[in-house]
């Protein structure tokens, strides 16, 4: 019989619970900075006129970019994708990313993102005891779901 | 104006798509931190990385996901659209090495009037280790359109 030591009942109670919505803005400068960081040379990510010629409403969000949360300094946790888990493992590694797009996302879009934990697992790995948290984020523009992201976070 | 290089009719299952190689040096990782908003110090502070039990500063997983997206974009632009990119960060890539992105077509079909192509995608390290296996779905234009 395996004994779970990292995952508490309180943590399990978060599974499936949808977070409060977080506002996520997609703006031109952020799209350009993201595109430059990835090394794009395609002008569609830098020049709004070129983007419009190619059928986009404005500069498209480059693949992998879903905007930046609007931070509220009075509620610093509001930009976090995760519930406030209290664990003995505090170091983070990204385990995986899965993004599905249902529509173009472009500069000027103001999205709302809700997140929920969909799975919690515990494993013993080369970094010791690991907690694996799988979350699902849903991005909406108005009522329309424009993207879904599934992220795997490893705490060790 | 960027010319369309690939159409749905041209694609075959088993076909490799053009490789993308990107040197992930410290400048790239800092640009990624600024662009993505991920300021976790294991990616740019060597002492912090070593203190976390890592052998060096490591390449952000999400940067590798985005590089796979760039490889797909550069293959299908301007007329194609990316529908899904998924990958797992199985192996660490250390700073100052090339990350090599590759992809192979696994399936092509039409659905709801769209020309859909599924792929296996992954990144390799310089010594040939598949560090980031994944899958992707793209929509391609047709020559007839």
Short mmCIF file of C-alpha atoms in Angstrom, two decimals:
data_model
loop_
_atom_site.label_atom_id
_atom_site.label_comp_id
_atom_site.label_asym_id
_atom_site.label_seq_id
_atom_site.Cartn_x
_atom_site.Cartn_y
_atom_site.Cartn_z
CA UNK A 1 0.00 0.00 0.00
CA UNK A 2 1.37 3.36 -0.93
CA UNK A 3 1.32 6.12 1.59
CA UNK A 4 0.66 9.63 0.39
CA UNK A 5 2.59 12.21 2.35
CA UNK A 6 2.48 15.28 0.12
CA UNK A 7 -1.16 15.41 -0.95
CA UNK A 8 -3.52 16.50 1.78
CA UNK A 9 -7.32 16.30 1.84
CA UNK A 10 -7.38 20.08 1.67
CA UNK A 11 -5.35 19.97 -1.55
CA UNK A 12 -7.61 17.29 -3.00
CA UNK A 13 -10.62 19.48 -2.26
CA UNK A 14 -9.36 21.93 -4.91
CA UNK A 15 -9.57 19.36 -7.73
CA UNK A 16 -12.19 20.48 -10.24
CA UNK A 17 -12.87 23.75 -8.44
CA UNK A 18 -12.91 26.63 -10.92
CA UNK A 19 -10.90 29.71 -9.89
CA UNK A 20 -12.11 33.28 -9.91
CA UNK A 21 -11.63 34.77 -13.39
CA UNK A 22 -8.36 36.60 -14.03
CA UNK A 23 -8.22 39.34 -16.67
CA UNK A 24 -5.54 38.74 -19.29
CA UNK A 25 -4.57 41.45 -21.76
CA UNK A 26 -3.00 40.82 -25.15
CA UNK A 27 -1.29 43.97 -26.37
CA UNK A 28 0.96 44.83 -29.28
CA UNK A 29 4.13 45.42 -27.30
CA UNK A 30 3.74 42.17 -25.40
CA UNK A 31 3.17 40.24 -28.65
CA UNK A 32 6.29 41.84 -30.17
CA UNK A 33 8.44 41.16 -27.11
CA UNK A 34 7.29 37.56 -27.01
CA UNK A 35 7.93 37.13 -30.75
CA UNK A 36 11.40 38.65 -30.41
CA UNK A 37 12.21 36.33 -27.49
CA UNK A 38 11.30 33.29 -29.62
CA UNK A 39 13.35 34.69 -32.54
CA UNK A 40 10.59 35.30 -35.09
CA UNK A 41 11.49 37.34 -38.16
CA UNK A 42 7.99 37.18 -39.72
CA UNK A 43 6.70 40.80 -39.78
CA UNK A 44 3.17 39.60 -38.95
CA UNK A 45 4.22 39.65 -35.26
CA UNK A 46 5.66 43.19 -35.40
CA UNK A 47 3.75 45.22 -38.01
CA UNK A 48 0.01 45.70 -37.51
CA UNK A 49 -0.57 46.62 -41.18
CA UNK A 50 1.07 43.39 -42.32
CA UNK A 51 -1.07 41.45 -39.80
CA UNK A 52 -4.24 43.07 -41.19
CA UNK A 53 -3.19 42.32 -44.79
CA UNK A 54 -2.97 38.68 -43.71
CA UNK A 55 -6.47 38.57 -42.27
CA UNK A 56 -5.78 39.19 -38.58
CA UNK A 57 -7.61 41.88 -36.58
CA UNK A 58 -4.24 43.12 -35.29
CA UNK A 59 -0.85 41.59 -34.46
CA UNK A 60 -1.58 37.94 -33.60
CA UNK A 61 -0.46 36.46 -30.31
CA UNK A 62 2.50 34.22 -31.21
CA UNK A 63 2.02 30.49 -30.49
CA UNK A 64 2.41 29.90 -26.77
CA UNK A 65 1.48 33.45 -25.80
CA UNK A 66 -1.90 33.92 -24.18
CA UNK A 67 -1.43 37.42 -22.88
CA UNK A 68 -0.34 38.68 -19.49
CA UNK A 69 -2.53 38.75 -16.38
CA UNK A 70 -3.38 42.19 -15.08
CA UNK A 71 -1.73 42.31 -11.69
CA UNK A 72 -3.48 43.79 -8.74
CA UNK A 73 -0.88 44.87 -6.16
CA UNK A 74 -3.50 44.66 -3.44
CA UNK A 75 -4.09 40.98 -4.30
CA UNK A 76 -0.71 39.62 -5.40
CA UNK A 77 -2.08 36.06 -5.64
CA UNK A 78 -4.65 37.12 -8.23
CA UNK A 79 -2.27 36.49 -11.12
CA UNK A 80 -1.41 32.99 -9.93
CA UNK A 81 -2.74 29.97 -11.79
CA UNK A 82 -2.61 27.79 -8.69
CA UNK A 83 -4.51 27.45 -5.44
CA UNK A 84 -2.49 28.45 -2.36
CA UNK A 85 -1.12 24.97 -1.67
CA UNK A 86 1.00 24.68 1.48
CA UNK A 87 3.56 21.93 0.82
CA UNK A 88 6.99 20.92 2.01
CA UNK A 89 8.15 20.83 -1.62
CA UNK A 90 8.53 24.38 -2.85
CA UNK A 91 10.85 24.21 -5.86
CA UNK A 92 9.08 24.28 -9.20
CA UNK A 93 9.74 22.68 -12.58
CA UNK A 94 7.49 22.87 -15.61
CA UNK A 95 6.42 19.36 -16.64
CA UNK A 96 4.49 20.04 -19.81
CA UNK A 97 2.31 22.42 -21.82
CA UNK A 98 -0.65 21.68 -24.06
CA UNK A 99 -2.45 24.60 -25.73
CA UNK A 100 -5.45 24.21 -27.99
CA UNK A 101 -6.63 27.25 -30.01
CA UNK A 102 -10.23 27.73 -31.13
CA UNK A 103 -9.83 31.16 -32.72
CA UNK A 104 -7.16 33.74 -33.55
CA UNK A 105 -6.01 35.68 -30.50
CA UNK A 106 -4.80 39.18 -31.39
CA UNK A 107 -3.45 42.33 -29.79
CA UNK A 108 -6.32 44.30 -28.31
CA UNK A 109 -8.05 41.19 -26.99
CA UNK A 110 -8.97 41.28 -23.33
CA UNK A 111 -9.49 37.69 -22.21
CA UNK A 112 -10.69 36.20 -18.98
CA UNK A 113 -8.91 33.12 -17.71
CA UNK A 114 -10.23 30.64 -15.20
CA UNK A 115 -8.14 27.76 -13.92
CA UNK A 116 -8.74 24.54 -12.07
CA UNK A 117 -6.57 21.73 -10.80
CA UNK A 118 -7.57 18.54 -12.62
CA UNK A 119 -5.09 16.04 -11.16
CA UNK A 120 -2.63 15.64 -8.29
CA UNK A 121 -0.01 12.91 -8.17
CA UNK A 122 3.01 12.04 -6.12
CA UNK A 123 6.16 10.37 -7.44
CA UNK A 124 9.69 9.60 -6.40
CA UNK A 125 12.15 10.91 -9.02
CA UNK A 126 15.77 11.86 -9.51
CA UNK A 127 15.06 15.10 -7.63
CA UNK A 128 13.49 13.25 -4.68
CA UNK A 129 9.84 13.35 -3.75
CA UNK A 130 7.79 15.12 -6.40
CA UNK A 131 4.30 16.53 -6.39
CA UNK A 132 2.75 16.70 -9.85
CA UNK A 133 -0.02 19.24 -10.32
CA UNK A 134 -2.03 19.24 -13.57
CA UNK A 135 -4.10 22.39 -14.14
CA UNK A 136 -6.42 23.40 -16.90
CA UNK A 137 -6.85 27.03 -17.92
CA UNK A 138 -9.73 28.25 -20.07
CA UNK A 139 -9.38 31.55 -21.95
CA UNK A 140 -12.53 33.36 -23.03
CA UNK A 141 -13.17 36.47 -25.12
CA UNK A 142 -16.65 37.45 -24.00
CA UNK A 143 -18.53 34.14 -23.91
CA UNK A 144 -16.38 32.49 -26.56
CA UNK A 145 -13.71 30.01 -25.49
CA UNK A 146 -10.66 30.96 -27.59
CA UNK A 147 -8.04 28.67 -26.05
CA UNK A 148 -7.49 25.96 -23.48
CA UNK A 149 -4.19 25.24 -21.84
CA UNK A 150 -3.22 22.24 -19.77
CA UNK A 151 -0.09 22.69 -17.69
CA UNK A 152 1.85 20.20 -15.61
CA UNK A 153 3.82 21.59 -12.69
CA UNK A 154 6.34 19.54 -10.75
CA UNK A 155 7.15 20.56 -7.18
CA UNK A 156 10.18 18.94 -5.59
CA UNK B 1 5.20 39.36 -48.64
CA UNK B 2 5.81 35.84 -47.39
CA UNK B 3 4.99 33.15 -49.97
CA UNK B 4 2.97 30.09 -48.99
CA UNK B 5 5.47 27.22 -49.01
CA UNK B 6 3.24 24.29 -48.16
CA UNK B 7 -0.29 23.31 -49.16
CA UNK B 8 -2.47 20.46 -47.87
CA UNK B 9 -2.02 18.56 -51.16
CA UNK B 10 1.78 18.59 -50.77
CA UNK B 11 1.82 16.92 -47.36
CA UNK B 12 2.33 13.19 -46.86
CA UNK B 13 2.16 11.08 -43.73
CA UNK B 14 5.70 10.33 -42.59
CA UNK B 15 7.05 13.55 -44.08
CA UNK B 16 9.59 15.49 -42.02
CA UNK B 17 9.07 19.23 -41.76
CA UNK B 18 11.94 21.77 -41.83
CA UNK B 19 14.07 21.71 -38.68
CA UNK B 20 14.53 24.81 -36.52
CA UNK B 21 17.75 25.20 -34.52
CA UNK B 22 18.00 27.92 -31.88
CA UNK B 23 20.95 28.67 -29.59
CA UNK B 24 19.51 29.13 -26.11
CA UNK B 25 22.20 31.34 -24.60
CA UNK B 26 21.74 33.47 -21.49
CA UNK B 27 20.59 36.45 -23.57
CA UNK B 28 17.82 34.36 -25.16
CA UNK B 29 16.72 33.12 -21.71
CA UNK B 30 16.61 36.67 -20.33
CA UNK B 31 14.63 37.85 -23.37
CA UNK B 32 12.25 34.95 -22.76
CA UNK B 33 11.90 35.90 -19.10
CA UNK B 34 10.91 39.43 -20.13
CA UNK B 35 8.62 38.29 -22.95
CA UNK B 36 6.87 35.55 -21.03
CA UNK B 37 6.86 37.08 -17.57
CA UNK B 38 8.56 34.00 -16.05
CA UNK B 39 11.26 35.38 -13.77
CA UNK B 40 12.09 32.14 -11.92
CA UNK B 41 15.81 32.48 -11.13
CA UNK B 42 16.83 28.92 -12.12
CA UNK B 43 16.86 30.22 -15.72
CA UNK B 44 19.28 33.15 -15.34
CA UNK B 45 20.99 32.98 -11.93
CA UNK B 46 23.61 30.24 -11.87
CA UNK B 47 24.07 30.24 -8.08
CA UNK B 48 20.32 29.98 -7.63
CA UNK B 49 20.14 27.09 -10.12
CA UNK B 50 22.96 25.18 -8.37
CA UNK B 51 21.30 25.86 -5.02
CA UNK B 52 18.18 24.16 -6.37
CA UNK B 53 20.09 20.98 -7.20
CA UNK B 54 20.38 21.74 -10.90
CA UNK B 55 23.63 21.30 -12.87
CA UNK B 56 23.34 24.75 -14.54
CA UNK B 57 20.81 27.36 -15.60
CA UNK B 58 18.18 25.50 -17.61
CA UNK B 59 16.15 26.46 -20.65
CA UNK B 60 12.53 27.33 -19.80
CA UNK B 61 10.18 24.51 -20.77
CA UNK B 62 7.68 27.03 -22.11
CA UNK B 63 10.39 28.49 -24.39
CA UNK B 64 10.83 25.03 -25.95
CA UNK B 65 7.04 24.84 -26.39
CA UNK B 66 7.12 28.25 -28.09
CA UNK B 67 10.05 27.22 -30.32
CA UNK B 68 8.03 24.20 -31.48
CA UNK B 69 5.26 26.70 -32.29
CA UNK B 70 7.75 28.84 -34.26
CA UNK B 71 8.90 25.81 -36.25
CA UNK B 72 5.26 25.09 -37.16
CA UNK B 73 4.52 28.75 -37.95
CA UNK B 74 7.51 29.06 -40.26
CA UNK B 75 6.40 25.90 -42.08
CA UNK B 76 2.73 26.87 -42.57
CA UNK B 77 2.74 30.71 -42.77
CA UNK B 78 1.12 32.80 -44.06
CA UNK B 79 -2.01 30.77 -44.88
CA UNK B 80 -1.95 28.04 -42.21
CA UNK B 81 -3.13 28.14 -38.62
CA UNK B 82 -1.87 26.33 -35.54
CA UNK B 83 -4.67 24.54 -33.66
CA UNK B 84 -2.76 22.74 -30.95
CA UNK B 85 0.78 22.35 -29.59
CA UNK B 86 1.40 19.95 -26.72
CA UNK B 87 4.70 18.80 -25.26
CA UNK B 88 6.25 17.30 -22.16
CA UNK B 89 9.49 18.51 -20.63
CA UNK B 90 11.18 15.14 -20.09
CA UNK B 91 14.80 16.25 -20.18
CA UNK B 92 16.54 19.43 -19.17
CA UNK B 93 18.31 21.57 -21.73
CA UNK B 94 21.17 23.59 -20.28
CA UNK B 95 22.05 27.17 -21.17
CA UNK B 96 24.41 27.91 -24.12
CA UNK B 97 23.37 24.86 -26.18
CA UNK B 98 21.37 24.53 -29.36
CA UNK B 99 17.76 23.38 -29.06
CA UNK B 100 16.83 21.53 -32.26
CA UNK B 101 13.12 21.41 -33.11
CA UNK B 102 11.80 18.66 -35.39
CA UNK B 103 8.47 17.37 -36.63
CA UNK B 104 6.97 14.52 -38.66
CA UNK B 105 3.48 14.39 -40.19
CA UNK B 106 1.47 11.53 -38.67
CA UNK B 107 -1.98 12.05 -40.20
CA UNK B 108 -3.84 14.27 -42.68
CA UNK B 109 -7.60 14.52 -43.17
CA UNK B 110 -10.45 16.91 -43.87
CA UNK B 111 -12.99 17.74 -41.16
CA UNK B 112 -15.70 20.41 -41.14
CA UNK B 113 -14.25 21.88 -44.33
CA UNK B 114 -10.77 22.23 -42.81
CA UNK B 115 -7.55 20.62 -44.03
CA UNK B 116 -6.10 19.15 -40.86
CA UNK B 117 -2.57 17.84 -40.38
CA UNK B 118 -1.38 16.10 -37.20
CA UNK B 119 2.28 15.83 -36.31
CA UNK B 120 4.69 14.44 -33.81
CA UNK B 121 6.97 17.28 -32.74
CA UNK B 122 9.92 17.33 -30.39
CA UNK B 123 13.11 19.10 -29.41
CA UNK B 124 16.51 17.45 -29.39
CA UNK B 125 19.63 18.43 -27.54
CA UNK B 126 22.97 18.69 -29.38
CA UNK B 127 23.79 15.10 -28.40
CA UNK B 128 20.57 13.79 -29.95
CA UNK B 129 18.47 13.33 -26.78
CA UNK B 130 14.73 13.92 -27.31
CA UNK B 131 14.14 16.25 -24.38
CA UNK B 132 10.67 17.56 -25.28
CA UNK B 133 8.35 15.10 -27.05
CA UNK B 134 4.96 16.35 -28.17
CA UNK B 135 2.21 16.51 -30.75
CA UNK B 136 0.66 19.27 -32.83
CA UNK B 137 -2.33 19.97 -35.05
CA UNK B 138 -2.31 22.54 -37.85
CA UNK B 139 -4.73 23.62 -40.58
CA UNK B 140 -3.30 24.14 -44.06
CA UNK B 141 -4.62 25.98 -47.10
CA UNK B 142 -5.53 24.04 -50.23
CA UNK B 143 -4.07 24.78 -53.68
CA UNK B 144 -7.61 25.01 -55.00
CA UNK B 145 -8.69 27.75 -52.55
#
